[in-house]
Amino acid sequence: MSLIRTNLAKVPAYRPGRAVPGMIKLSSNEVPDGPGPEVLRAIADAVRSANLYPDLHATELTTKLATACQVGAERVAVGSGSVALLRSLVNVVCEPDDEVLFCLPSFEGYPLLVRIGGAQAVHVPATAGHELDLDAMRTAITPRTRLIFLTTPNNPTGTAIRREDLEHFLAQVPGHVVVAIDEAYREFVTDPGVPDGLEYARSHDNVVVLRTFSKAYGLAGLRIGYAVAAEGIAAALNTLRIPFSLGAVAQAAAIAALDGQEILQARCRRITAERDRIRRELLEHGYDVPPSQANFVWLALGDESTAFAQHTEKHKVIVRPYPGTGVRVTIGTPAQNDTFLGAARDYAHHRP
Ligand SMILES: *Cc1c(COP(=O)(O)O)cnc(C)c1O
């Protein structure tokens, strides 16, 4: 008999974005700049008390997030990255073999988290326009469906769900199914037709919004995420958090980062301007690139995806290929982006 739970044998490994020293890494949706001076100061202060356990309940951070999200603190859960909260959510919601529905391609963490939770992943292909197929997702709901991941903007395609589509979808999902709106890239949204998921978390008991400090806030290395949910779900998520897993340095950095909203907005403006420039240039070179609301673009290259990624590596740029589907390219500094565009232009000229 195996010493390991039998259904863990099939847990897929998480594949991080490739990194090669000396090359430009546009494969993990990181922002190009490190923390600003205020955040660095908060980190330095916190690290001096590293002999002490962190605040178990992350009270100050939770209170600040609640104010920012216009909900009571009892509706906020924090965790070491939004992946930790997504994983807990599966455990909070799903009985063994319940179904968790999500789009493909989408965040590659989902299949892994669902498996570990003992649930079943059900995926629905994206539309021809690389968007979440909400009609197909609704049709895929069965009596076993307990949880739906809506990724908006979607990783890796960059597309976001529009207000009327989200509202139509939510109106049709049975009330006992939890809809987790994964807004890891929310801060990069510039299209006013894309709603703020928090609106629905406030008004629907079965809607959970997940956000992170890893992307626009630029704190991926410190691991902080949060969820806004109905009180019962938020309490369950906080209960499932491993005690003290949200460290003191992470809490202090997140608090300082929240206080730096102008810095955040300026960073997002720079990145989204670059995103729109890159997309325009790629379209001019004949690439199929859906409009992105995130800090990356998606090149729907199908069978050429692996070859394209190999080509950009010759130009010292690492992108993220999804073999047979497409390539995700994170927005870097203007100079990094120019190097990537040079590689993409070159590829387009020598395209098979
Ligand atoms: C990056 C990402 C996450 C995880 O973020 P962490 O907070 O770093 O765990 C979750 N969902 C999506 C869609 C992401 O792209």
Short mmCIF file of C-alpha atoms and ligand atoms in Angstrom, two decimals:
data_model
loop_
_atom_site.label_atom_id
_atom_site.label_comp_id
_atom_site.label_asym_id
_atom_site.label_seq_id
_atom_site.Cartn_x
_atom_site.Cartn_y
_atom_site.Cartn_z
CA MET A 1 0.00 0.00 0.00
CA SER A 2 1.22 3.51 -0.84
CA LEU A 3 2.21 5.83 1.97
CA ILE A 4 0.77 8.72 -0.02
CA ARG A 5 -2.92 9.53 -0.51
CA THR A 6 -3.79 7.81 -3.79
CA ASN A 7 -5.44 10.80 -5.47
CA LEU A 8 -2.32 12.92 -4.91
CA ALA A 9 -0.41 10.82 -7.43
CA LYS A 10 -2.09 12.72 -10.25
CA VAL A 11 -1.35 16.24 -9.00
CA PRO A 12 0.38 18.08 -11.84
CA ALA A 13 3.51 20.07 -10.97
CA TYR A 14 3.41 23.88 -11.22
CA ARG A 15 5.62 25.10 -14.04
CA PRO A 16 7.16 28.50 -13.24
CA GLY A 17 8.16 30.90 -16.01
CA ARG A 18 11.62 30.02 -17.29
CA ALA A 19 14.45 32.24 -16.10
CA VAL A 20 17.97 32.31 -17.54
CA PRO A 21 20.60 34.63 -16.04
CA GLY A 22 21.42 37.50 -18.39
CA MET A 23 18.23 37.12 -20.42
CA ILE A 24 15.10 39.28 -20.35
CA LYS A 25 12.41 37.40 -18.45
CA LEU A 26 8.94 38.15 -19.76
CA SER A 27 7.49 34.81 -18.70
CA SER A 28 6.00 35.34 -15.21
CA ASN A 29 3.84 38.48 -15.37
CA GLU A 30 6.10 40.28 -12.93
CA VAL A 31 6.36 44.08 -13.03
CA PRO A 32 9.82 45.33 -14.01
CA ASP A 33 10.58 47.57 -11.00
CA GLY A 34 11.35 46.66 -7.41
CA PRO A 35 9.52 48.22 -4.44
CA GLY A 36 9.66 51.98 -3.98
CA PRO A 37 11.36 53.72 -1.01
CA GLU A 38 8.30 53.72 1.29
CA VAL A 39 7.77 50.00 0.89
CA LEU A 40 11.49 49.31 1.31
CA ARG A 41 11.48 51.32 4.54
CA ALA A 42 8.50 49.37 5.88
CA ILE A 43 10.26 46.12 4.99
CA ALA A 44 13.46 47.21 6.74
CA ASP A 45 11.51 48.22 9.86
CA ALA A 46 9.60 44.95 9.97
CA VAL A 47 12.65 42.81 9.47
CA ARG A 48 14.20 44.22 12.65
CA SER A 49 11.52 42.39 14.63
CA ALA A 50 12.07 39.11 12.82
CA ASN A 51 12.50 37.37 16.17
CA LEU A 52 8.79 37.92 16.85
CA TYR A 53 5.82 36.05 15.42
CA PRO A 54 3.73 38.08 13.01
CA ASP A 55 0.22 39.29 13.83
CA LEU A 56 -1.77 36.05 13.46
CA HIS A 57 -4.86 37.86 12.16
CA ALA A 58 -3.03 40.49 10.08
CA THR A 59 -5.37 42.98 11.73
CA GLU A 60 -3.97 46.22 10.32
CA LEU A 61 -3.71 44.88 6.78
CA THR A 62 -7.20 43.37 6.95
CA THR A 63 -8.71 46.61 8.24
CA LYS A 64 -7.02 48.64 5.51
CA LEU A 65 -8.16 46.24 2.81
CA ALA A 66 -11.71 46.31 4.15
CA THR A 67 -11.74 50.11 3.94
CA ALA A 68 -10.28 50.07 0.43
CA CYS A 69 -12.84 47.48 -0.69
CA GLN A 70 -15.75 49.15 1.14
CA VAL A 71 -16.72 46.08 3.12
CA GLY A 72 -16.58 45.13 6.78
CA ALA A 73 -13.33 43.53 7.96
CA GLU A 74 -15.26 40.28 8.59
CA ARG A 75 -15.60 39.92 4.82
CA VAL A 76 -11.86 40.01 4.09
CA ALA A 77 -9.50 37.02 4.12
CA VAL A 78 -5.76 37.28 3.64
CA GLY A 79 -3.25 34.65 2.64
CA SER A 80 0.26 34.02 1.42
CA GLY A 81 -0.55 34.79 -2.20
CA SER A 82 -3.90 34.46 -3.87
CA VAL A 83 -2.97 30.89 -4.81
CA ALA A 84 -3.13 30.05 -1.10
CA LEU A 85 -6.64 31.50 -0.95
CA LEU A 86 -7.71 29.74 -4.14
CA ARG A 87 -6.48 26.48 -2.68
CA SER A 88 -8.31 27.09 0.58
CA LEU A 89 -11.44 28.02 -1.34
CA VAL A 90 -11.52 24.59 -2.98
CA ASN A 91 -11.22 23.03 0.47
CA VAL A 92 -13.88 25.34 1.91
CA VAL A 93 -16.43 24.72 -0.83
CA CYS A 94 -15.91 21.26 -2.33
CA GLU A 95 -16.79 17.79 -1.07
CA PRO A 96 -14.72 14.97 -2.62
CA ASP A 97 -15.36 14.72 -6.37
CA ASP A 98 -17.37 17.93 -6.59
CA GLU A 99 -16.69 19.77 -9.82
CA VAL A 100 -14.76 22.99 -10.25
CA LEU A 101 -15.32 24.72 -13.54
CA PHE A 102 -12.86 26.99 -15.32
CA CYS A 103 -11.77 28.12 -18.76
CA LEU A 104 -8.88 26.71 -20.80
CA PRO A 105 -6.42 28.27 -21.30
CA SER A 106 -6.47 29.89 -17.90
CA PHE A 107 -4.26 30.15 -14.82
CA GLU A 108 -2.19 26.98 -14.67
CA GLY A 109 -2.42 26.83 -10.91
CA TYR A 110 -6.10 25.82 -11.06
CA PRO A 111 -5.79 22.13 -12.04
CA LEU A 112 -3.24 21.60 -9.29
CA LEU A 113 -5.29 23.31 -6.56
CA VAL A 114 -8.43 21.46 -7.54
CA ARG A 115 -6.65 18.09 -7.42
CA ILE A 116 -5.11 18.74 -4.04
CA GLY A 117 -8.56 19.67 -2.78
CA GLY A 118 -9.84 16.28 -3.93
CA ALA A 119 -12.26 17.86 -6.40
CA GLN A 120 -12.65 17.36 -10.15
CA ALA A 121 -11.56 19.95 -12.69
CA VAL A 122 -13.92 20.58 -15.59
CA HIS A 123 -12.63 22.91 -18.27
CA VAL A 124 -14.36 24.77 -21.02
CA PRO A 125 -12.40 25.99 -24.05
CA ALA A 126 -12.14 29.73 -24.70
CA THR A 127 -14.04 31.30 -27.61
CA ALA A 128 -12.45 31.88 -31.04
CA GLY A 129 -11.76 35.43 -29.79
CA HIS A 130 -9.76 33.98 -26.84
CA GLU A 131 -12.35 35.05 -24.26
CA LEU A 132 -13.95 33.04 -21.49
CA ASP A 133 -16.92 31.24 -23.05
CA LEU A 134 -19.52 32.10 -20.43
CA ASP A 135 -22.39 30.44 -22.33
CA ALA A 136 -20.45 27.19 -22.54
CA MET A 137 -19.46 27.49 -18.89
CA ARG A 138 -23.07 27.90 -17.86
CA THR A 139 -24.04 24.86 -19.93
CA ALA A 140 -21.23 22.86 -18.28
CA ILE A 141 -22.73 23.36 -14.79
CA THR A 142 -23.93 20.00 -13.40
CA PRO A 143 -25.49 19.03 -10.07
CA ARG A 144 -21.90 18.33 -8.88
CA THR A 145 -20.59 21.82 -9.74
CA ARG A 146 -19.76 23.78 -6.58
CA LEU A 147 -17.16 26.28 -7.69
CA ILE A 148 -16.44 28.33 -10.82
CA PHE A 149 -13.24 30.27 -11.44
CA LEU A 150 -13.84 33.36 -13.56
CA THR A 151 -10.47 34.85 -14.43
CA THR A 152 -10.83 38.46 -15.49
CA PRO A 153 -8.59 39.64 -17.00
CA ASN A 154 -7.84 36.07 -18.01
CA ASN A 155 -4.34 34.70 -17.65
CA PRO A 156 -2.94 33.97 -20.28
CA THR A 157 -5.23 35.54 -22.91
CA GLY A 158 -5.58 38.99 -21.29
CA THR A 159 -9.26 39.37 -22.15
CA ALA A 160 -11.68 40.67 -19.52
CA ILE A 161 -15.37 40.01 -18.93
CA ARG A 162 -17.69 42.92 -19.71
CA ARG A 163 -20.35 44.13 -17.31
CA GLU A 164 -23.43 42.89 -19.17
CA ASP A 165 -21.86 39.45 -19.75
CA LEU A 166 -20.87 39.04 -16.11
CA GLU A 167 -24.26 40.12 -14.84
CA HIS A 168 -26.06 37.82 -17.28
CA PHE A 169 -23.83 34.93 -16.16
CA LEU A 170 -24.22 35.57 -12.44
CA ALA A 171 -28.00 35.77 -12.83
CA GLN A 172 -28.01 32.24 -14.26
CA VAL A 173 -25.65 30.49 -11.86
CA PRO A 174 -27.51 28.60 -9.12
CA GLY A 175 -27.12 30.25 -5.71
CA HIS A 176 -25.37 27.21 -4.18
CA VAL A 177 -22.49 27.47 -6.67
CA VAL A 178 -19.62 29.73 -5.59
CA VAL A 179 -18.26 32.02 -8.30
CA ALA A 180 -14.65 33.01 -7.62
CA ILE A 181 -13.75 36.09 -9.64
CA ASP A 182 -9.96 35.93 -9.89
CA GLU A 183 -8.88 39.53 -10.43
CA ALA A 184 -5.11 39.12 -10.10
CA TYR A 185 -4.69 41.77 -12.83
CA ARG A 186 -7.57 44.10 -11.92
CA GLU A 187 -5.30 47.14 -11.41
CA PHE A 188 -4.29 47.06 -15.09
CA VAL A 189 -7.86 47.31 -16.40
CA THR A 190 -8.40 50.45 -18.48
CA ASP A 191 -11.66 49.55 -20.30
CA PRO A 192 -14.56 51.23 -18.47
CA GLY A 193 -16.87 48.46 -19.73
CA VAL A 194 -15.07 45.97 -17.47
CA PRO A 195 -16.71 45.99 -14.04
CA ASP A 196 -15.03 45.82 -10.66
CA GLY A 197 -15.72 42.36 -9.27
CA LEU A 198 -15.99 43.77 -5.75
CA GLU A 199 -19.40 45.19 -6.68
CA TYR A 200 -20.67 41.63 -7.01
CA ALA A 201 -18.85 40.28 -3.97
CA ARG A 202 -20.65 42.96 -1.94
CA SER A 203 -24.07 42.12 -3.35
CA HIS A 204 -23.92 38.31 -3.86
CA ASP A 205 -23.30 35.79 -1.05
CA ASN A 206 -21.93 33.27 -3.58
CA VAL A 207 -19.38 35.60 -5.21
CA VAL A 208 -15.78 35.70 -3.97
CA VAL A 209 -13.22 38.13 -5.37
CA LEU A 210 -9.50 37.26 -5.22
CA ARG A 211 -6.78 39.85 -5.54
CA THR A 212 -3.03 39.85 -5.07
CA PHE A 213 -0.06 42.05 -4.26
CA SER A 214 2.06 39.98 -6.66
CA LYS A 215 1.24 41.71 -9.92
CA ALA A 216 0.55 45.47 -10.10
CA TYR A 217 1.75 46.04 -6.53
CA GLY A 218 5.04 44.40 -7.45
CA LEU A 219 5.44 42.21 -4.35
CA ALA A 220 5.39 38.72 -5.90
CA GLY A 221 8.39 37.63 -3.84
CA LEU A 222 6.66 38.40 -0.53
CA ARG A 223 3.46 36.36 -1.12
CA ILE A 224 0.36 38.33 -0.15
CA GLY A 225 -3.14 37.89 -1.50
CA TYR A 226 -6.64 38.63 -0.29
CA ALA A 227 -10.22 37.65 -0.84
CA VAL A 228 -13.48 39.51 -0.35
CA ALA A 229 -16.42 37.22 0.30
CA ALA A 230 -19.55 36.68 2.35
CA GLU A 231 -18.71 36.59 6.05
CA GLY A 232 -18.99 32.79 6.37
CA ILE A 233 -16.66 32.11 3.46
CA ALA A 234 -14.15 34.76 4.54
CA ALA A 235 -14.09 33.29 8.07
CA ALA A 236 -13.55 29.78 6.68
CA LEU A 237 -10.71 31.00 4.46
CA ASN A 238 -9.05 32.68 7.44
CA THR A 239 -9.49 29.54 9.54
CA LEU A 240 -7.83 27.39 6.90
CA ARG A 241 -4.79 29.66 6.67
CA ILE A 242 -1.74 27.97 8.15
CA PRO A 243 -1.06 29.86 11.40
CA PHE A 244 1.49 32.66 10.91
CA SER A 245 1.97 31.83 7.22
CA LEU A 246 1.51 35.50 6.31
CA GLY A 247 4.83 36.85 7.58
CA ALA A 248 5.43 40.19 9.29
CA VAL A 249 7.56 41.55 6.43
CA ALA A 250 4.83 40.68 3.93
CA GLN A 251 2.15 42.34 6.07
CA ALA A 252 4.21 45.51 6.53
CA ALA A 253 5.06 45.72 2.82
CA ALA A 254 1.43 45.28 1.79
CA ILE A 255 0.29 48.00 4.21
CA ALA A 256 2.89 50.43 2.85
CA ALA A 257 2.06 49.50 -0.75
CA LEU A 258 -1.64 50.17 -0.12
CA ASP A 259 -0.69 53.62 1.13
CA GLY A 260 1.14 54.32 -2.13
CA GLN A 261 -1.84 54.48 -4.47
CA GLU A 262 -0.34 57.25 -6.64
CA ILE A 263 2.79 55.15 -7.17
CA LEU A 264 0.63 52.19 -8.07
CA GLN A 265 -1.43 54.19 -10.52
CA ALA A 266 1.61 55.71 -12.19
CA ARG A 267 3.17 52.25 -12.59
CA CYS A 268 -0.05 50.86 -14.06
CA ARG A 269 -0.31 53.78 -16.50
CA ARG A 270 3.24 53.14 -17.74
CA ILE A 271 2.62 49.44 -18.15
CA THR A 272 -0.77 49.71 -19.82
CA ALA A 273 0.56 52.33 -22.28
CA GLU A 274 3.35 49.92 -23.19
CA ARG A 275 0.86 47.05 -23.43
CA ASP A 276 -1.27 48.95 -25.91
CA ARG A 277 1.79 50.00 -27.93
CA ILE A 278 3.06 46.40 -28.11
CA ARG A 279 -0.32 45.09 -29.20
CA ARG A 280 -0.60 47.73 -31.95
CA GLU A 281 2.84 46.84 -33.30
CA LEU A 282 2.15 43.11 -33.17
CA LEU A 283 -1.13 43.58 -35.04
CA GLU A 284 0.73 45.56 -37.70
CA HIS A 285 3.02 42.57 -38.15
CA GLY A 286 0.08 40.25 -38.67
CA TYR A 287 -0.11 38.61 -35.24
CA ASP A 288 -3.48 37.62 -33.77
CA VAL A 289 -3.46 39.42 -30.39
CA PRO A 290 -6.71 39.84 -28.45
CA PRO A 291 -7.17 43.15 -26.62
CA SER A 292 -5.45 42.80 -23.24
CA GLN A 293 -6.55 44.35 -19.95
CA ALA A 294 -3.59 42.89 -18.04
CA ASN A 295 0.20 43.36 -17.93
CA PHE A 296 0.83 40.87 -20.71
CA VAL A 297 -0.28 40.14 -24.25
CA TRP A 298 -1.32 36.87 -25.84
CA LEU A 299 -0.13 35.87 -29.28
CA ALA A 300 -2.47 33.23 -30.64
CA LEU A 301 0.19 31.34 -32.57
CA GLY A 302 -1.26 27.82 -32.33
CA ASP A 303 1.25 25.25 -33.55
CA GLU A 304 3.94 27.90 -33.99
CA SER A 305 4.02 28.78 -30.28
CA THR A 306 7.06 26.73 -29.34
CA ALA A 307 9.01 27.85 -32.42
CA PHE A 308 8.20 31.49 -31.66
CA ALA A 309 9.43 31.15 -28.07
CA GLN A 310 12.64 29.52 -29.30
CA HIS A 311 13.08 32.39 -31.73
CA THR A 312 12.72 35.12 -29.08
CA GLU A 313 15.27 33.30 -26.90
CA LYS A 314 17.80 33.81 -29.70
CA HIS A 315 17.13 37.51 -29.08
CA LYS A 316 17.64 36.96 -25.31
CA VAL A 317 13.95 37.27 -24.46
CA ILE A 318 12.16 34.53 -22.54
CA VAL A 319 8.42 34.38 -23.12
CA ARG A 320 5.87 31.81 -22.03
CA PRO A 321 4.76 29.35 -24.71
CA TYR A 322 1.59 27.29 -24.31
CA PRO A 323 2.40 24.59 -26.85
CA GLY A 324 -0.24 24.32 -29.55
CA THR A 325 -2.15 27.34 -28.28
CA GLY A 326 -0.25 30.59 -27.97
CA VAL A 327 2.46 32.61 -26.30
CA ARG A 328 2.09 34.92 -23.31
CA VAL A 329 4.45 37.88 -23.12
CA THR A 330 4.71 40.02 -19.99
CA ILE A 331 5.11 43.79 -20.40
CA GLY A 332 8.59 44.82 -19.27
CA THR A 333 10.51 48.10 -19.39
CA PRO A 334 10.28 50.03 -22.69
CA ALA A 335 13.79 48.84 -23.60
CA GLN A 336 12.91 45.20 -22.85
CA ASN A 337 9.71 45.56 -24.83
CA ASP A 338 11.64 46.96 -27.79
CA THR A 339 13.96 43.96 -27.72
CA PHE A 340 10.93 41.67 -27.70
CA LEU A 341 9.28 43.60 -30.55
CA GLY A 342 12.50 43.33 -32.55
CA ALA A 343 12.39 39.56 -32.13
CA ALA A 344 8.70 39.42 -33.06
CA ARG A 345 9.29 41.58 -36.17
CA ASP A 346 12.16 39.36 -37.22
CA TYR A 347 10.05 36.24 -36.72
CA ALA A 348 7.20 37.74 -38.77
CA HIS A 349 9.56 38.38 -41.70
CA HIS A 350 10.84 34.80 -41.68
CA ARG A 351 7.53 33.19 -40.86
CA PRO A 352 6.97 29.80 -42.46
C1 LIG B 1 -0.50 35.31 -10.67
C2 LIG B 1 -1.89 34.81 -10.52
C3 LIG B 1 -2.39 34.37 -9.30
C4 LIG B 1 -1.52 34.12 -8.09
O1 LIG B 1 -0.96 35.16 -7.54
P1 LIG B 1 -0.20 35.04 -6.14
O2 LIG B 1 -0.90 36.05 -5.32
O3 LIG B 1 1.20 35.36 -6.46
O4 LIG B 1 -0.37 33.68 -5.57
C5 LIG B 1 -3.70 33.99 -9.21
N1 LIG B 1 -4.50 34.02 -10.28
C6 LIG B 1 -4.06 34.40 -11.48
C7 LIG B 1 -4.98 34.40 -12.63
C8 LIG B 1 -2.73 34.79 -11.64
O5 LIG B 1 -2.28 35.11 -12.85
#
